[in-house]
Coordinates of C-alpha atoms and ligand atoms in Angstrom, one line a residue:
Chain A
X27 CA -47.8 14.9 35.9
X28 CA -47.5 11.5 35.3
X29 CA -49.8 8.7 36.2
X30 CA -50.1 4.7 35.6
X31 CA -53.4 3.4 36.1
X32 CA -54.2 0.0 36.1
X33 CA -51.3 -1.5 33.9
X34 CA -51.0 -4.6 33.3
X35 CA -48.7 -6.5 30.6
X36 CA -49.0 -10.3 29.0
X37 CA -45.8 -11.4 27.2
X38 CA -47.5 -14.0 24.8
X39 CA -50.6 -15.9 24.5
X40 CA -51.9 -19.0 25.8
X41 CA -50.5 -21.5 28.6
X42 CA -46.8 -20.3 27.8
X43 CA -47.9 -16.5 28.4
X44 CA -46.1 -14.4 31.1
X45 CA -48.3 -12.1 33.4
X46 CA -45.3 -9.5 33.8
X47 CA -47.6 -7.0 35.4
X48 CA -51.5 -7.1 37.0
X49 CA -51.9 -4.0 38.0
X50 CA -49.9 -1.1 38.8
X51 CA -51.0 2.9 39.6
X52 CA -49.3 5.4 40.9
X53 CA -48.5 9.1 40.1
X54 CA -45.4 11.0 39.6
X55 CA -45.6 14.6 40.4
X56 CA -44.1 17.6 39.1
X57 CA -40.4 17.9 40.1
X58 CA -40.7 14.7 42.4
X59 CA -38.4 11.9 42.7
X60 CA -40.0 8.6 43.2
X61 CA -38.3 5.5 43.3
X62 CA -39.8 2.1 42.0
X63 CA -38.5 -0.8 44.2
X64 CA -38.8 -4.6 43.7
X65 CA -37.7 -7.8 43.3
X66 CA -35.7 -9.0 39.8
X67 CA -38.0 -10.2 37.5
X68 CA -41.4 -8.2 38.8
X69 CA -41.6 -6.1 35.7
X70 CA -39.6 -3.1 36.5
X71 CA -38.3 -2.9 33.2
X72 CA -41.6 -3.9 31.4
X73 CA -43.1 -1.0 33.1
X74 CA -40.7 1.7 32.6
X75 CA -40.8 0.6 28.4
X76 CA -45.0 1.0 28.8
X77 CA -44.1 4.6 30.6
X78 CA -41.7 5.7 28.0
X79 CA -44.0 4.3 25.0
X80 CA -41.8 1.8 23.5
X81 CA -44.1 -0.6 24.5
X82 CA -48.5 -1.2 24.8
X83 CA -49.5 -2.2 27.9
X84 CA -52.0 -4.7 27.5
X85 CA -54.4 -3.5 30.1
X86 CA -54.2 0.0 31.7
X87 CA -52.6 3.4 30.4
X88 CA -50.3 5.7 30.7
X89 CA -51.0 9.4 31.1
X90 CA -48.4 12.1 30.7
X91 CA -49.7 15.5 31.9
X92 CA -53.6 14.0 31.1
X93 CA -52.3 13.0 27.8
X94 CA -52.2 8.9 27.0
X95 CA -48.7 8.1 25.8
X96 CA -48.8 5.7 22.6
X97 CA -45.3 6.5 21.4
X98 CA -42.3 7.3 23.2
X99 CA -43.1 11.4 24.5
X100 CA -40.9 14.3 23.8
X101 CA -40.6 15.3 27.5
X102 CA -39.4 11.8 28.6
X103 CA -35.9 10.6 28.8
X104 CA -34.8 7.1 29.3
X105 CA -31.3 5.8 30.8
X106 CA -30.9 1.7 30.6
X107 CA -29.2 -0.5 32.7
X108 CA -27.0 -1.9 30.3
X109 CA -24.9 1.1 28.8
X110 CA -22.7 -1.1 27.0
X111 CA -25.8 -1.4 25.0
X112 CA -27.3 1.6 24.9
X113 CA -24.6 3.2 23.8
X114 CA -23.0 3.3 20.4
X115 CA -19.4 2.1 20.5
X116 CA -18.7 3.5 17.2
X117 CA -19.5 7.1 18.0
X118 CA -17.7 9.2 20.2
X119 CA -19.2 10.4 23.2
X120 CA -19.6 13.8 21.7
X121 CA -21.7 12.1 18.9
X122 CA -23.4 9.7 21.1
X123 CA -24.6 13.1 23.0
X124 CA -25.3 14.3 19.8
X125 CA -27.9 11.2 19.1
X126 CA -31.2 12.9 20.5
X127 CA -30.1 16.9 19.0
X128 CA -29.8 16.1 15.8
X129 CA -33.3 15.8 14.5
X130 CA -34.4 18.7 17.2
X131 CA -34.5 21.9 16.1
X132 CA -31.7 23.3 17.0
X133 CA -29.0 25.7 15.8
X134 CA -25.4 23.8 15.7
X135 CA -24.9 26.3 18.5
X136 CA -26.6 25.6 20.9
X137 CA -26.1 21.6 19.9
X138 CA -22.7 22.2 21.0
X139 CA -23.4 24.2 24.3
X140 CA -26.0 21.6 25.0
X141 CA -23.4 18.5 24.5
X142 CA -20.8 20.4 26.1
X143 CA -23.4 21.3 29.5
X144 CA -24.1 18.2 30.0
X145 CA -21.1 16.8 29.8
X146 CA -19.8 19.0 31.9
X147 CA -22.6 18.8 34.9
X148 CA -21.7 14.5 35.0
X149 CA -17.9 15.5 35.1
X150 CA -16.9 14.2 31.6
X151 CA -15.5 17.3 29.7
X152 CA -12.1 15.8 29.2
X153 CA -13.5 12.8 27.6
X154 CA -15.6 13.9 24.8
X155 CA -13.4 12.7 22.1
X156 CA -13.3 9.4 23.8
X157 CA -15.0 6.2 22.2
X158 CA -17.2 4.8 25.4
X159 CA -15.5 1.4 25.2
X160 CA -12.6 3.5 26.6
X161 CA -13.8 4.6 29.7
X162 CA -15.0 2.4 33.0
X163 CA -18.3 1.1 33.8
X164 CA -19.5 4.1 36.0
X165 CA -18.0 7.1 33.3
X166 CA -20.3 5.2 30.6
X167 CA -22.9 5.4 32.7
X168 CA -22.4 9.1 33.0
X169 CA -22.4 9.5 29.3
X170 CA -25.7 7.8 29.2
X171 CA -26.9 10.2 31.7
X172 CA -25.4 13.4 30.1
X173 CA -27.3 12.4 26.8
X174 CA -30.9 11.4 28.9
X175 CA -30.1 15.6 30.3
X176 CA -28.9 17.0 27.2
X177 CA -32.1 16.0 25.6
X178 CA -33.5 18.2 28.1
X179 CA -36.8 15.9 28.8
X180 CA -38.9 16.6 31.9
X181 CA -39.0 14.0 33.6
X182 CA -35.9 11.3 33.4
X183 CA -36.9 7.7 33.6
X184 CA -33.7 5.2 35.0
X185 CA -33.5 1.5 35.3
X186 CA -31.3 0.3 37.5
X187 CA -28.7 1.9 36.4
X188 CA -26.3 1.7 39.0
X189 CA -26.8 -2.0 39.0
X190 CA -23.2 -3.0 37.2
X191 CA -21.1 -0.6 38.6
X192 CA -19.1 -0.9 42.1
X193 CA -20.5 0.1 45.4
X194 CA -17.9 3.1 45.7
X195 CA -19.1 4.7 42.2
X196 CA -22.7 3.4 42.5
X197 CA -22.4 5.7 45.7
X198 CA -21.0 8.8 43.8
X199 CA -22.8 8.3 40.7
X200 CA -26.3 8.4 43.4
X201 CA -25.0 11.9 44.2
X202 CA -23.8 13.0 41.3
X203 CA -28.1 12.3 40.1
X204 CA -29.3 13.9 43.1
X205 CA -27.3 17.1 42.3
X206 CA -28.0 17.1 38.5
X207 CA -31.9 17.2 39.9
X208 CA -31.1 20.4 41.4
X209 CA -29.6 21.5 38.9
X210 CA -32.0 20.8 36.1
X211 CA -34.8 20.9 38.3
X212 CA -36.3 17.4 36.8
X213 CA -38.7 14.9 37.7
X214 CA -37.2 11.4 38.2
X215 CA -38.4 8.2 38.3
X216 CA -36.2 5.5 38.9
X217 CA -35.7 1.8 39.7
X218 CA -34.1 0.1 41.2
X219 CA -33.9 -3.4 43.2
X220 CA -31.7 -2.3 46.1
X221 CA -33.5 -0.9 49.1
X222 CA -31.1 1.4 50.3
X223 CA -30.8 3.5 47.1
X224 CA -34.4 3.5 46.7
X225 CA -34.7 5.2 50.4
X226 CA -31.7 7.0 49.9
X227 CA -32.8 8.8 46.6
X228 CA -36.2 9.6 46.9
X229 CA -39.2 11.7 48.2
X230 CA -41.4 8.4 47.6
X231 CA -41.1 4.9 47.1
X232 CA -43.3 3.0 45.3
X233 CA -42.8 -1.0 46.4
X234 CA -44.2 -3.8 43.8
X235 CA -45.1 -7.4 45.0
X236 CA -43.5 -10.6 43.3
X237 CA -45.4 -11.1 39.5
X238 CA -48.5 -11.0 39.6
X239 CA -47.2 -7.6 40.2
X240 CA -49.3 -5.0 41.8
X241 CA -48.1 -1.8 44.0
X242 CA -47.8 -3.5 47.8
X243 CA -47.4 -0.2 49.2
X244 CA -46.2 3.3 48.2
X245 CA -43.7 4.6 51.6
X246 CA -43.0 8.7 52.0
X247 CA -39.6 9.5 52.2
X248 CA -39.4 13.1 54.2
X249 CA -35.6 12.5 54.9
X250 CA -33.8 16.0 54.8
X251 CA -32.0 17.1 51.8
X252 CA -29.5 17.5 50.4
X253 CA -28.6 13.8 51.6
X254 CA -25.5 12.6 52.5
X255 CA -24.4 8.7 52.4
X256 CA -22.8 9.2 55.6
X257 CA -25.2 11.5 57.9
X258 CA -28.1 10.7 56.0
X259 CA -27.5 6.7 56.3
X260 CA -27.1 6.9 59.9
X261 CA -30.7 8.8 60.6
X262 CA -32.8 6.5 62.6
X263 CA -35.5 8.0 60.5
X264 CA -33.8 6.5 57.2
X265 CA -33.1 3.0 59.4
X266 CA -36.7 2.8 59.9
X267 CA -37.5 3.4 56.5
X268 CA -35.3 0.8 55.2
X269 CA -36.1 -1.5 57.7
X270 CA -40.1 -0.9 56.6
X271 CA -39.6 -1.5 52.8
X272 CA -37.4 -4.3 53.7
X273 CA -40.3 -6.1 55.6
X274 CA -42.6 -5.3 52.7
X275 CA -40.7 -7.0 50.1
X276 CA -39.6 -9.8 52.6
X277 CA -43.1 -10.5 53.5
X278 CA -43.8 -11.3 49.9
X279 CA -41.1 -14.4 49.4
X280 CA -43.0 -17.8 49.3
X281 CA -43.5 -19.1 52.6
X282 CA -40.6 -17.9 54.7
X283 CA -42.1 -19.6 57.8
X284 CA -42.2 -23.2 56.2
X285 CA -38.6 -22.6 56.0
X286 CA -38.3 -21.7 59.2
X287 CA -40.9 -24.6 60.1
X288 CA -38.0 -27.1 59.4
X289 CA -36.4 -29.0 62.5
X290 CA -32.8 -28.7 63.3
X291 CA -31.6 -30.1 59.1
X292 CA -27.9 -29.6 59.8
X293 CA -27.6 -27.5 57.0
X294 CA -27.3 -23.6 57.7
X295 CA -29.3 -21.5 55.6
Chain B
X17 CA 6.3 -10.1 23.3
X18 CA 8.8 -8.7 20.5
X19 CA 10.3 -12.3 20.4
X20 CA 7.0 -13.2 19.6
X21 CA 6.5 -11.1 16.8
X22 CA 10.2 -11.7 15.6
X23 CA 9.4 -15.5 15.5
X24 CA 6.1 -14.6 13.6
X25 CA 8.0 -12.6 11.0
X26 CA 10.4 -15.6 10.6
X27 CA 7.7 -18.6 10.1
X28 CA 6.1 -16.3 7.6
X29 CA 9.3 -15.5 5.8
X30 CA 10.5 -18.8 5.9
X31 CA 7.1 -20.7 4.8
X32 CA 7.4 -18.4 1.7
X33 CA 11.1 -19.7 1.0
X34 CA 10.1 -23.4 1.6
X35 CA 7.2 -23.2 -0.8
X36 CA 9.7 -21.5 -3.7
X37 CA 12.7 -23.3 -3.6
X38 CA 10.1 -26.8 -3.2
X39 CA 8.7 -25.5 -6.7
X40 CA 12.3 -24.8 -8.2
X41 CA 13.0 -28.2 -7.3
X42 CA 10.3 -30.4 -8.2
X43 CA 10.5 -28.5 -11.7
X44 CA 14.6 -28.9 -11.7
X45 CA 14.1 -32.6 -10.7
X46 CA 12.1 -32.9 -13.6
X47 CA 9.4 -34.7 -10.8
X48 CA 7.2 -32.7 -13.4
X49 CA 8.7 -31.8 -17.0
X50 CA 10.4 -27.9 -17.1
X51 CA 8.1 -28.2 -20.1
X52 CA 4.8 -28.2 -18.1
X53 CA 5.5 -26.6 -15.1
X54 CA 8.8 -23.9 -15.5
X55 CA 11.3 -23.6 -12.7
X56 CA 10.3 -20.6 -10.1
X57 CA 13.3 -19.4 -11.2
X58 CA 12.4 -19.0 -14.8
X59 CA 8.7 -18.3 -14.1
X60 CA 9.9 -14.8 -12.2
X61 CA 12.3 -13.6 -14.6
X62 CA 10.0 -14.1 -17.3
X63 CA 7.8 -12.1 -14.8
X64 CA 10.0 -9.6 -14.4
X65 CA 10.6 -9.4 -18.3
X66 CA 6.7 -8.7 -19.1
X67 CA 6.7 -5.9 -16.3
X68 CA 8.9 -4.0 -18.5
X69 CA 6.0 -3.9 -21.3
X70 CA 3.3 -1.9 -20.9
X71 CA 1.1 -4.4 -22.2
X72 CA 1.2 -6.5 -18.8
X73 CA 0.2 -3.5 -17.2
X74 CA -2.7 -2.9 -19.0
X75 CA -3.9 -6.3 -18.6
X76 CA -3.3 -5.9 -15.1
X77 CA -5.3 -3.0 -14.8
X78 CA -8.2 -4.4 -16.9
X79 CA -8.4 -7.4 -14.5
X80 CA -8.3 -5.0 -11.6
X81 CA -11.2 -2.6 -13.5
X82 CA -13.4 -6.0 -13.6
X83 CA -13.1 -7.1 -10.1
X84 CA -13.8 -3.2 -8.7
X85 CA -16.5 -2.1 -10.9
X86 CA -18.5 -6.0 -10.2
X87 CA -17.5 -5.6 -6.6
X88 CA -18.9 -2.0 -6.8
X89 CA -22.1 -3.0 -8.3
X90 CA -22.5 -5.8 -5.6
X91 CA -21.9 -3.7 -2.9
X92 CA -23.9 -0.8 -4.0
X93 CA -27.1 -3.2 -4.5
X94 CA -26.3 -5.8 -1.9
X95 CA -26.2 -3.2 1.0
X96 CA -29.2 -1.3 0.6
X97 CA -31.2 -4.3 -0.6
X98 CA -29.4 -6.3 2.8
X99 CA -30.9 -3.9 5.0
X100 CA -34.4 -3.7 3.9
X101 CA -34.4 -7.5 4.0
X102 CA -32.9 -7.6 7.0
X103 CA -35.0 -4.9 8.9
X104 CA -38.7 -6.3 7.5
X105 CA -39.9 -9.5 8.3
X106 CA -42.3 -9.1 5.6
X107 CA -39.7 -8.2 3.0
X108 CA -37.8 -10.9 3.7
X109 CA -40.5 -13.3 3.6
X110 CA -41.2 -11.9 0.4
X111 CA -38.3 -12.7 -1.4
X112 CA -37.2 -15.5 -0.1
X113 CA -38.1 -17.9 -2.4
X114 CA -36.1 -15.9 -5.3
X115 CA -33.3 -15.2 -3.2
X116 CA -32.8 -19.7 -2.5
X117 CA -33.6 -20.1 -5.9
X118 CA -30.6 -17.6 -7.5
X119 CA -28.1 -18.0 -5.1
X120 CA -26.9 -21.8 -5.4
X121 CA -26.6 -21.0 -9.6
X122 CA -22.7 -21.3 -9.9
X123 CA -21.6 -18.0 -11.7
X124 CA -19.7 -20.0 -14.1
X125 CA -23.0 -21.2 -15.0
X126 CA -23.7 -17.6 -16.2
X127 CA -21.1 -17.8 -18.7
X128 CA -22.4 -19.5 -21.6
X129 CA -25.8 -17.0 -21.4
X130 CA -23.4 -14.0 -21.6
X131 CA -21.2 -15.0 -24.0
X132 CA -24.4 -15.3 -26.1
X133 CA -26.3 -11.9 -25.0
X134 CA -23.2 -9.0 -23.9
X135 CA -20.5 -10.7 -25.7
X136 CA -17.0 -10.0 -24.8
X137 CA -17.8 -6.5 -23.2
X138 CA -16.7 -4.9 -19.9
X139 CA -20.5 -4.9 -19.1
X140 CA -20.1 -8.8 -19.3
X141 CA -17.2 -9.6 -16.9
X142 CA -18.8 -7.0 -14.6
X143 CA -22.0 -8.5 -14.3
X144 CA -20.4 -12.3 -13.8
X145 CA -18.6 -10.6 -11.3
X146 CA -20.8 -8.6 -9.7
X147 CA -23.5 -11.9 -9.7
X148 CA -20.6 -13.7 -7.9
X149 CA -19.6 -10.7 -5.3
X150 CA -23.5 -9.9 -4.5
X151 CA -24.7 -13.1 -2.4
X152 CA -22.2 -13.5 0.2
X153 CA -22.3 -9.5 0.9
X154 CA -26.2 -9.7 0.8
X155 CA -26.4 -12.6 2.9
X156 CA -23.7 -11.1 6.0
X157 CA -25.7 -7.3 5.6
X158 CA -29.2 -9.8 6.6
X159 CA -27.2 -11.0 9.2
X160 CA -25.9 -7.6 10.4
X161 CA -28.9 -5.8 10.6
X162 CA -30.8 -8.9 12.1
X163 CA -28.3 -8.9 14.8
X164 CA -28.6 -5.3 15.8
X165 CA -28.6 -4.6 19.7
X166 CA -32.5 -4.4 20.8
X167 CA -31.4 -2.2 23.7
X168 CA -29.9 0.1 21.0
X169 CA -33.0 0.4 18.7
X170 CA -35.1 0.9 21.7
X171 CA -32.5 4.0 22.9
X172 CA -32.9 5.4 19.6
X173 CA -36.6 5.4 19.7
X174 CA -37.0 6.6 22.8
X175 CA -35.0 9.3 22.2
X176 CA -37.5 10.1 19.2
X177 CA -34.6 9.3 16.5
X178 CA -36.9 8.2 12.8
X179 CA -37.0 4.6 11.9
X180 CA -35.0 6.0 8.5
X181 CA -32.3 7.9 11.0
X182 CA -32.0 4.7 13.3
X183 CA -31.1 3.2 9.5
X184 CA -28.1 4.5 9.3
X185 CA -27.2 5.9 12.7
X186 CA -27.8 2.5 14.5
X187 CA -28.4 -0.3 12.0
X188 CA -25.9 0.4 9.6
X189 CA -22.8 0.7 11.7
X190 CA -23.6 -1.9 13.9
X191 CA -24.1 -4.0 11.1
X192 CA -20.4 -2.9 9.5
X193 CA -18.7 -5.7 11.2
X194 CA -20.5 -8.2 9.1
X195 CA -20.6 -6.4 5.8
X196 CA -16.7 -6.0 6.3
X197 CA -16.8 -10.0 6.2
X198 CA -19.0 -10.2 3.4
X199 CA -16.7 -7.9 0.9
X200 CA -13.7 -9.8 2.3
X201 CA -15.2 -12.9 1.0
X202 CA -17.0 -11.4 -1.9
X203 CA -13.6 -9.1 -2.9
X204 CA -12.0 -12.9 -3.3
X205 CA -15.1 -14.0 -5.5
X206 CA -15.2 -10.6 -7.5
X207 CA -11.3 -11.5 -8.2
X208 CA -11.8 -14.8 -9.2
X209 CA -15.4 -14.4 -11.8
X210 CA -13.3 -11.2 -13.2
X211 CA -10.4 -13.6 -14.2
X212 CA -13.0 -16.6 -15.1
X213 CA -14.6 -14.0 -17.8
X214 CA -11.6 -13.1 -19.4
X215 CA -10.2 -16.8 -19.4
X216 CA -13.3 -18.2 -20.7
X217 CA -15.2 -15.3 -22.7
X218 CA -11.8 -13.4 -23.6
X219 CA -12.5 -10.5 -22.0
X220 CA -9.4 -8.5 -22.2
X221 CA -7.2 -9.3 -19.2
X222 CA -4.8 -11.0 -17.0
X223 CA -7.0 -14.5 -17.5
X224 CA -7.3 -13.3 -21.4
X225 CA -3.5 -13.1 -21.5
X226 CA -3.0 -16.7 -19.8
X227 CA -5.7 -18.3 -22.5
X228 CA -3.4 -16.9 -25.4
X229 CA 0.1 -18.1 -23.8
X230 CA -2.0 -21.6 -23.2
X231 CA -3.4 -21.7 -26.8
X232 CA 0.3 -20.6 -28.3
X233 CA 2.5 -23.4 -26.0
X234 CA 4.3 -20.7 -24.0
X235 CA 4.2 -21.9 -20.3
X236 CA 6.8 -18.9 -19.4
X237 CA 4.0 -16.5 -19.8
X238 CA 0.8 -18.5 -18.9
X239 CA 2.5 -18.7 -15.0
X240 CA 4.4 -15.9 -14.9
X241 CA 0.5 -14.3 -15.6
X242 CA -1.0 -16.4 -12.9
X243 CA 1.8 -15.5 -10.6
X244 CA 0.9 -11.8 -11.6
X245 CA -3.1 -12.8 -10.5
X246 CA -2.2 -14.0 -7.5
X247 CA 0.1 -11.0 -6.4
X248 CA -2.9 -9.0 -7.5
X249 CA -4.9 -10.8 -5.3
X250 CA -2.6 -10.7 -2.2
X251 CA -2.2 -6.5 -2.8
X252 CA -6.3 -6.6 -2.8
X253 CA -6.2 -8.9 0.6
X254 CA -3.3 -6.2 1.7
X255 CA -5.1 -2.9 1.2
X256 CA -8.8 -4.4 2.3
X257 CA -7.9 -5.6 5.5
X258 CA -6.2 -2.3 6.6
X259 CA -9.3 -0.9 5.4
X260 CA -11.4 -2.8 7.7
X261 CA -9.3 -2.4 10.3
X262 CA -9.6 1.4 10.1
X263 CA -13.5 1.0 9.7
X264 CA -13.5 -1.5 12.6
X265 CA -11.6 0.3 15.0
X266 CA -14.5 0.9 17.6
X267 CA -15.0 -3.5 17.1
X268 CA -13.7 -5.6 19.9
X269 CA -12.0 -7.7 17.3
X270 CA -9.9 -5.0 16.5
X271 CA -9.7 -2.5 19.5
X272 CA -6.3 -4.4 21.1
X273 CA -4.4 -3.1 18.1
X274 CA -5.6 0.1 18.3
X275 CA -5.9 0.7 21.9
Ligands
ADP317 N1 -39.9 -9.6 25.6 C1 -40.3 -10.4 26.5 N2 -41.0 -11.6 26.1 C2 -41.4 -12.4 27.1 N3 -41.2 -12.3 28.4 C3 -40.6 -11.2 28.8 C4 -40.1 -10.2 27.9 N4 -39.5 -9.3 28.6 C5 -39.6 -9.6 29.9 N5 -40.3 -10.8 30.1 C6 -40.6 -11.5 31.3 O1 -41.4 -10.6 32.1 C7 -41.0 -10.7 33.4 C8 -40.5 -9.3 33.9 O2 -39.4 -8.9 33.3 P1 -38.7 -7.5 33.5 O3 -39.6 -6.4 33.2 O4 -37.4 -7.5 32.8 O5 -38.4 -7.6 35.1 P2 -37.3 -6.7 36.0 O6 -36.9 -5.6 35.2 O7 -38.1 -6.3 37.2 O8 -36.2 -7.7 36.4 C9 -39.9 -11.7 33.5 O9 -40.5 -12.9 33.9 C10 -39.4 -11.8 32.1 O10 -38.9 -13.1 31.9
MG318 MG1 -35.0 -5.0 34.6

């Protein structure tokens, strides 16, 4: 349902210009969860903005259901890292919910059942008349994700955005995705640069190499669902897993062996 | 804490007494004649005395007409034009050049100009004041909209919000802090040119009023009118801030007296 093929982006011209991206494909298929794995600084973000059409590519495209995306699609969704950013500490929650209903064609009606479903399936009911900047990290988050869902896209693009919340929440909040899947029955893509999650989370992970960033290798994940962090983190199936994508990404850090290469320094690494 | 805020009360309260009972005494002293500068003593009651006439009052509300209706006009032309500038490169490459050339032009330049074309009109000390009131506000909405959160617009778009909805849903507010600074600074200008019209074109007014008293030798009245400005000024200051503070309460700045 959704494919890249071949994308690469420039940032700038000329001797100062940054290859984010070379060359990245893979597909996302209907109702799939696939994780995007690598290191900070490959392009993850880059290439979720040239997926959601906020931004060109400069080589390659991006086809949603056959159709090239230009500008950001109706069926997409996008939840940022930073929700201290993305969303408006002016507005309510309720209103920041409200953002992507109010120019859809919608009765007030089902606005309201739509802000209120949401908010209920991420737990935040009680907090609707809330400003964000008076909740945690991790209930922001949720927010951000109850307005991504009550825009009802089909598939729900994520950028890291576990990556500035504690590991207890970040744990929760990974379930708390995995059940509003079920529930919504949505395709997710989603990255991330911890290894763990990624296995944890999805039905495939697709691993990028340091820039100039191509796809090193895309890994099934056929771990049974539903998951658990517990039973499912202690399945030598998911140990392998980890253990693979681990190697793949470790393989691609400059010269490990020169490293290793140097006699007895003193100095523990 | 509540020491603290005792202690605060007191420097303020005191600071006020110290600066009165300095003027009563430097005036008493005669370190400068009763004649040119009237004890604080006689400047309030003489105060006091005009507040009985109606005539006070309607000067008072003629200066306060000036400064709202130029800071009106600023604000209603400096906002809008603020954010187009601000949002398009291309708009504010555009006027650029006009915008460096009008703005250093003191206002009190203006006044000669308008004495000669609008006269001694309400449409005169309006427009010094609004000339006055428009730059700073026009020059913090640029700001304001410049500095609006990438990540925010980005959210917006991707979420299929219209360039004109992200206007006022994302630019605008986010951009409020920095207009609230502009009309603080251009609330004090609007004041100020408002005053200057009436004291220099004769625009009827609390600066009016202080040109007669000079012109007919009666210092009573010429401070006990200033005095009346700058209580004016300080209810203005009053009301504004609690205004922005309301508007503000989502800001940082302002969230530990909310929260
Ligand atoms: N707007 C931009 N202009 C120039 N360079 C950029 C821009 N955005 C990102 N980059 C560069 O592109 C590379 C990839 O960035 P990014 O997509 O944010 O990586 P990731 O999300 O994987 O950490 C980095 O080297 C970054 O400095
Ligand atoms: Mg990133």
């Amino acid at each position: 349902m959704l494919e890249t093929k071949g994308i690469a982006k420039i940032y700038g011209t000329g001797p100062k210009a940054t290859h984010a991206l070379e060359d990245v494909s893979f597909t996302v298929t209907d109702g799939e969860f696939v994780c995007v794995v690598g290191p900070s600084g490959c392009g993850k973000t880059t290439l979720l903005k040239c997926i959601a059409g906020l931004m060109r590519p400069t080589r390659g495209e991006v086809l949603l259901r056959g159709k090239r995306v230009v500008e950001p699609p109706e069926e997409l969704a996008l939840v940022f890292q930073d929700y201290s950013r993305s969303l408006m500490p002016w507005s309510t929650v309720r209103n920041n919910v409200l953002l992507p209903l109010r120019h859809k064609r919608l009765s007030t009606a089902e606005r309201k059942a739509l802000v209120a479903e949401s908010l209920g399936s991420v737990g935040l009911t009680r907090f609707i008349d809330h400003y964000p900047w008076q909740l945690s990290g991790g209930m922001q988050q949720r927010v951000a994700i109850a307005r991504a869902l009550a825009y009802q896209p089909a598939i729900l693009l994520m950028d890291e955005p576990f990556a500035s919340v504690d590991a207890q929440t970040r744990g929760d909040l990974e379930d708390l995705v995995l059940r509003v899947r079920e529930q919504y029955g949505i395709t997710i893509l989603f990255v991330t640069h911890d290894i763990d999650e990624s296995v944890y989370l999805a039905d495939r992970v697709v691993v990028l190499t340091h820039s100039p960033t191509t796809v090193k290798e895309i890994v099934g994940v056929s771990l049974p669902r539903p998951r658990d962090q517990i039973a499912t983190k202690e399945l030598a199936d998911f140990i392998n897993l980890r253990g693979h994508v681990y190697r793949l990404i470790r393989r691609e850090l400059t010269p490990v062996t020169s490293v290793d290469a140097v006699p007895n320094s003193g100095t523990p690494v | 804490m509540r020491l603290r805020r005792i202690t605060d009360v007191l420097i303020f309260v005191l600071s006020i007494v110290a600066a009165l009972a300095f003027w009563e005494a430097i005036s008493r002293t005669g370190v400068i004649s009763e004649k040119d500068l009237p004890a604080m003593s006689t400047t309030f009651s003489e105060l006091w005395d005009l507040m009985q006439t109606g005539t006070f009052w309607h000067a008072l509300l003629q200066t306060a007409r000036g400064w709202a209706l130029g800071l009106g006009v600023a604000a209603a032309l400096a906002i809008p034009i603020g954010i187009v500038l601000g949002s398009s490169d291309f708009a504010a490459r555009a006027f650029r050049v006009p915008i460096e050339f009008l703005r250093p032009i003191p206002s009190a330049a203006l006044i000669p100009v308008l004495f000669l074309t609008l006269g001694t009109t309400l449409q005169s000390e309006i427009f010094l004041a609004a000339f006055g009131a428009f730059w700073p506000l026009l020059i913090q909405t640029i700001y304001g909209v410049r500095d609006v959160d990438p990540v925010a617009l980005d959210t917006a778009r991707s979420f299929g919000v219209s360039t004109f909805e992200g206007l006022y849903r994302i630019k605008l507010p986010s951009a409020v802090p920095y207009i609230a600074t502009g009309m603080r600074i251009s609330s004090g200008v609007a004041l100020i040119l408002a005053f200057t019209a009436e004291l220099f074109m004769g625009n009827p007014g609390l600066g009016q009023k202080v040109n007669v008293a000079q012109a007919f030798g009666l210092e009573n009245q010429l401070y006990a009118y200033a005095l009346a400005t700058g209580f004016l000024g300080l209810a203005i200051h009053v009301v504004s801030t609690a205004a922005e503070r309301r508007a503000l309460r989502w800001h940082p700045s302002q969230r530990a007296v909310t929260a």
